Amino acid sequence: QVQLVESGGGSVEAGGSLRLSCAASGSSYYKDCMVWFRQVPGKGRAGVSSIDVYDRINYADSVRGRFTISRDNTGNTLYLQMTDMKPEDTGTYYCAAGLFRSANVYCYHGLDPKEFRYWSQGTQVTVSS
C-alpha cells in the first residue's frame, strides 16, 4: 500500500503563487505515473500535470507556462509549483499515483482518474480576483 499526504493549499490573490506537496510512503510501486488533478464543485477531477518514471512531463493547456511539476531527489515527494495564478485555478487539488494498467497506459495529464490506485486527501486552493 501507498499513502499520499498532501499539503500546501490555501488562498491567494490573482497573480500569486502557491506550492503543493504530496509525500508518498509505503510501497515504492507508484512512481510509474504521478498526476495532479483539480476538481471544482459539480465537475469531475481533471488532470493538470503529470510526470512519469522517466521524468517525462505533461501539462494541460490551461496551466502550461504557469505551473511546474517536479519531484525531490528520492522521488518520494511530488510538487506542483503554481505561479501567476488565476481565479479559474480554484479547486480541490489531488495527487494521484500508481496505474492499475501500468504496462498498457501512457502517463499524461488527461488520464481518467479511474486509472489510478492511490490518492491524496485533497487540498483546497482558492484564487481571488
PDB file of C-alpha atoms in Angstrom:
ATOM      1  CA  GLN A   1       0.000   0.000   0.000  1.00  0.00           C
ATOM      2  CA  VAL A   2       0.976   3.592  -0.634  1.00  0.00           C
ATOM      3  CA  GLN A   3      -0.087   6.603   1.352  1.00  0.00           C
ATOM      4  CA  LEU A   4      -0.129  10.041  -0.257  1.00  0.00           C
ATOM      5  CA  VAL A   5      -0.246  13.016   2.091  1.00  0.00           C
ATOM      6  CA  GLU A   6      -0.789  16.390   0.549  1.00  0.00           C
ATOM      7  CA  SER A   7      -0.026  19.843   1.873  1.00  0.00           C
ATOM      8  CA  GLY A   8       0.333  23.426   0.744  1.00  0.00           C
ATOM      9  CA  GLY A   9      -3.105  24.590  -0.302  1.00  0.00           C
ATOM     10  CA  GLY A  10      -4.564  27.937   0.651  1.00  0.00           C
ATOM     11  CA  SER A  11      -5.891  31.226  -0.642  1.00  0.00           C
ATOM     12  CA  VAL A  12      -4.077  33.709  -2.844  1.00  0.00           C
ATOM     13  CA  GLU A  13      -4.914  36.681  -4.967  1.00  0.00           C
ATOM     14  CA  ALA A  14      -4.727  36.501  -8.725  1.00  0.00           C
ATOM     15  CA  GLY A  15      -1.123  36.662  -9.860  1.00  0.00           C
ATOM     16  CA  GLY A  16       0.105  34.983  -6.693  1.00  0.00           C
ATOM     17  CA  SER A  17       1.871  31.682  -6.159  1.00  0.00           C
ATOM     18  CA  LEU A  18       1.413  28.505  -4.160  1.00  0.00           C
ATOM     19  CA  ARG A  19       3.305  25.244  -3.944  1.00  0.00           C
ATOM     20  CA  LEU A  20       1.597  21.937  -3.319  1.00  0.00           C
ATOM     21  CA  SER A  21       3.452  18.926  -1.933  1.00  0.00           C
ATOM     22  CA  CYS A  22       2.491  15.276  -1.993  1.00  0.00           C
ATOM     23  CA  ALA A  23       4.555  12.969   0.198  1.00  0.00           C
ATOM     24  CA  ALA A  24       4.435   9.255  -0.544  1.00  0.00           C
ATOM     25  CA  SER A  25       5.138   6.444   1.870  1.00  0.00           C
ATOM     26  CA  GLY A  26       4.743   2.694   1.892  1.00  0.00           C
ATOM     27  CA  SER A  27       5.393   0.587  -1.167  1.00  0.00           C
ATOM     28  CA  SER A  28       7.536   2.025  -3.948  1.00  0.00           C
ATOM     29  CA  TYR A  29       5.036   0.889  -6.547  1.00  0.00           C
ATOM     30  CA  TYR A  30       3.598   4.243  -7.501  1.00  0.00           C
ATOM     31  CA  LYS A  31       6.296   6.136  -9.372  1.00  0.00           C
ATOM     32  CA  ASP A  32       5.234   4.879 -12.788  1.00  0.00           C
ATOM     33  CA  CYS A  33       2.896   7.824 -13.162  1.00  0.00           C
ATOM     34  CA  MET A  34       2.024  10.692 -10.861  1.00  0.00           C
ATOM     35  CA  VAL A  35      -0.584  13.285 -11.736  1.00  0.00           C
ATOM     36  CA  TRP A  36      -2.005  16.402 -10.154  1.00  0.00           C
ATOM     37  CA  PHE A  37      -5.773  16.614 -10.537  1.00  0.00           C
ATOM     38  CA  ARG A  38      -8.100  19.529  -9.884  1.00  0.00           C
ATOM     39  CA  GLN A  39     -11.771  19.273  -9.042  1.00  0.00           C
ATOM     40  CA  VAL A  40     -14.342  22.050  -8.903  1.00  0.00           C
ATOM     41  CA  PRO A  41     -17.839  21.683  -7.429  1.00  0.00           C
ATOM     42  CA  GLY A  42     -20.196  19.836  -9.733  1.00  0.00           C
ATOM     43  CA  LYS A  43     -17.456  18.519 -12.006  1.00  0.00           C
ATOM     44  CA  GLY A  44     -15.173  15.545 -12.118  1.00  0.00           C
ATOM     45  CA  ARG A  45     -11.461  15.556 -11.471  1.00  0.00           C
ATOM     46  CA  ALA A  46      -9.354  16.891 -14.326  1.00  0.00           C
ATOM     47  CA  GLY A  47      -5.631  16.376 -14.626  1.00  0.00           C
ATOM     48  CA  VAL A  48      -3.412  19.436 -14.795  1.00  0.00           C
ATOM     49  CA  SER A  49       0.062  17.913 -14.905  1.00  0.00           C
ATOM     50  CA  SER A  50       1.808  14.556 -14.984  1.00  0.00           C
ATOM     51  CA  ILE A  51       5.272  13.068 -14.553  1.00  0.00           C
ATOM     52  CA  ASP A  52       6.268   9.516 -15.348  1.00  0.00           C
ATOM     53  CA  VAL A  53       9.022   7.208 -14.169  1.00  0.00           C
ATOM     54  CA  TYR A  54      11.368   8.650 -16.811  1.00  0.00           C
ATOM     55  CA  ASP A  55      10.583  12.210 -15.680  1.00  0.00           C
ATOM     56  CA  ARG A  56       8.644  12.961 -18.835  1.00  0.00           C
ATOM     57  CA  ILE A  57       6.300  15.819 -18.024  1.00  0.00           C
ATOM     58  CA  ASN A  58       2.980  16.894 -19.444  1.00  0.00           C
ATOM     59  CA  TYR A  59       0.734  19.897 -18.741  1.00  0.00           C
ATOM     60  CA  ALA A  60      -2.816  20.864 -19.507  1.00  0.00           C
ATOM     61  CA  ASP A  61      -3.002  23.846 -21.851  1.00  0.00           C
ATOM     62  CA  SER A  62      -4.648  25.938 -19.151  1.00  0.00           C
ATOM     63  CA  VAL A  63      -1.619  25.746 -16.832  1.00  0.00           C
ATOM     64  CA  ARG A  64       1.321  25.345 -19.205  1.00  0.00           C
ATOM     65  CA  GLY A  65       3.901  28.045 -18.577  1.00  0.00           C
ATOM     66  CA  ARG A  66       2.491  28.836 -15.128  1.00  0.00           C
ATOM     67  CA  PHE A  67       2.635  25.525 -13.235  1.00  0.00           C
ATOM     68  CA  THR A  68       5.673  23.323 -12.746  1.00  0.00           C
ATOM     69  CA  ILE A  69       5.594  19.710 -11.628  1.00  0.00           C
ATOM     70  CA  SER A  70       8.654  18.167 -10.013  1.00  0.00           C
ATOM     71  CA  ARG A  71       9.870  15.523  -7.599  1.00  0.00           C
ATOM     72  CA  ASP A  72      12.538  15.550  -4.928  1.00  0.00           C
ATOM     73  CA  ASN A  73      15.723  13.543  -5.410  1.00  0.00           C
ATOM     74  CA  THR A  74      14.269  10.455  -3.775  1.00  0.00           C
ATOM     75  CA  GLY A  75      11.143  10.610  -5.892  1.00  0.00           C
ATOM     76  CA  ASN A  76       9.069  10.285  -2.752  1.00  0.00           C
ATOM     77  CA  THR A  77       7.671  13.811  -2.758  1.00  0.00           C
ATOM     78  CA  LEU A  78       5.813  15.341  -5.661  1.00  0.00           C
ATOM     79  CA  TYR A  79       5.441  19.091  -6.044  1.00  0.00           C
ATOM     80  CA  LEU A  80       3.273  21.457  -8.024  1.00  0.00           C
ATOM     81  CA  GLN A  81       4.588  24.994  -8.152  1.00  0.00           C
ATOM     82  CA  MET A  82       1.782  27.299  -9.225  1.00  0.00           C
ATOM     83  CA  THR A  83       2.590  30.841 -10.335  1.00  0.00           C
ATOM     84  CA  ASP A  84       0.658  33.686 -11.955  1.00  0.00           C
ATOM     85  CA  MET A  85      -2.437  32.081 -10.590  1.00  0.00           C
ATOM     86  CA  LYS A  86      -5.895  32.829 -11.933  1.00  0.00           C
ATOM     87  CA  PRO A  87      -9.364  32.540 -10.404  1.00  0.00           C
ATOM     88  CA  GLU A  88     -10.044  29.573 -12.691  1.00  0.00           C
ATOM     89  CA  ASP A  89      -7.251  27.678 -10.904  1.00  0.00           C
ATOM     90  CA  THR A  90      -9.547  27.475  -7.892  1.00  0.00           C
ATOM     91  CA  GLY A  91     -10.486  23.976  -6.828  1.00  0.00           C
ATOM     92  CA  THR A  92      -9.546  20.997  -4.748  1.00  0.00           C
ATOM     93  CA  TYR A  93      -6.222  19.562  -5.810  1.00  0.00           C
ATOM     94  CA  TYR A  94      -5.305  15.914  -5.502  1.00  0.00           C
ATOM     95  CA  CYS A  95      -2.208  13.970  -6.326  1.00  0.00           C
ATOM     96  CA  ALA A  96      -2.659  10.512  -7.763  1.00  0.00           C
ATOM     97  CA  ALA A  97      -0.143   7.772  -8.389  1.00  0.00           C
ATOM     98  CA  GLY A  98       0.246   4.155  -9.408  1.00  0.00           C
ATOM     99  CA  LEU A  99      -1.535   2.959 -12.531  1.00  0.00           C
ATOM    100  CA  PHE A 100      -3.699  -0.144 -12.480  1.00  0.00           C
ATOM    101  CA  ARG A 101      -2.594  -0.829 -16.058  1.00  0.00           C
ATOM    102  CA  SER A 102       0.992   0.392 -15.894  1.00  0.00           C
ATOM    103  CA  ALA A 103       2.193  -1.672 -18.862  1.00  0.00           C
ATOM    104  CA  ASN A 104      -0.582  -0.509 -21.187  1.00  0.00           C
ATOM    105  CA  VAL A 105      -1.276   3.109 -20.345  1.00  0.00           C
ATOM    106  CA  TYR A 106       0.706   6.171 -21.380  1.00  0.00           C
ATOM    107  CA  CYS A 107       1.200   8.570 -18.493  1.00  0.00           C
ATOM    108  CA  TYR A 108      -0.177  12.039 -19.218  1.00  0.00           C
ATOM    109  CA  HIS A 109      -2.392  14.600 -17.552  1.00  0.00           C
ATOM    110  CA  GLY A 110      -5.501  13.559 -19.455  1.00  0.00           C
ATOM    111  CA  LEU A 111      -5.821  10.101 -17.954  1.00  0.00           C
ATOM    112  CA  ASP A 112      -9.121   9.035 -16.440  1.00  0.00           C
ATOM    113  CA  PRO A 113      -8.909   9.267 -12.637  1.00  0.00           C
ATOM    114  CA  LYS A 114     -10.093   5.657 -12.515  1.00  0.00           C
ATOM    115  CA  GLU A 115      -6.704   4.593 -13.848  1.00  0.00           C
ATOM    116  CA  PHE A 116      -5.008   5.403 -10.534  1.00  0.00           C
ATOM    117  CA  ARG A 117      -4.597   3.251  -7.459  1.00  0.00           C
ATOM    118  CA  TYR A 118      -3.599   5.834  -4.887  1.00  0.00           C
ATOM    119  CA  TRP A 119      -4.927   9.265  -3.997  1.00  0.00           C
ATOM    120  CA  SER A 120      -4.104  12.027  -1.595  1.00  0.00           C
ATOM    121  CA  GLN A 121      -6.718  13.535   0.686  1.00  0.00           C
ATOM    122  CA  GLY A 122      -7.036  16.714  -1.381  1.00  0.00           C
ATOM    123  CA  THR A 123      -6.310  20.322  -0.547  1.00  0.00           C
ATOM    124  CA  GLN A 124      -8.299  23.447  -1.335  1.00  0.00           C
ATOM    125  CA  VAL A 125      -6.795  26.169  -3.480  1.00  0.00           C
ATOM    126  CA  THR A 126      -8.701  29.435  -3.820  1.00  0.00           C
ATOM    127  CA  VAL A 127      -7.625  32.260  -6.103  1.00  0.00           C
ATOM    128  CA  SER A 128      -9.450  35.551  -5.699  1.00  0.00           C
ATOM    129  CA  SER A 129      -9.668  38.196  -8.391  1.00  0.00           C
TER     130      SER A 129
END
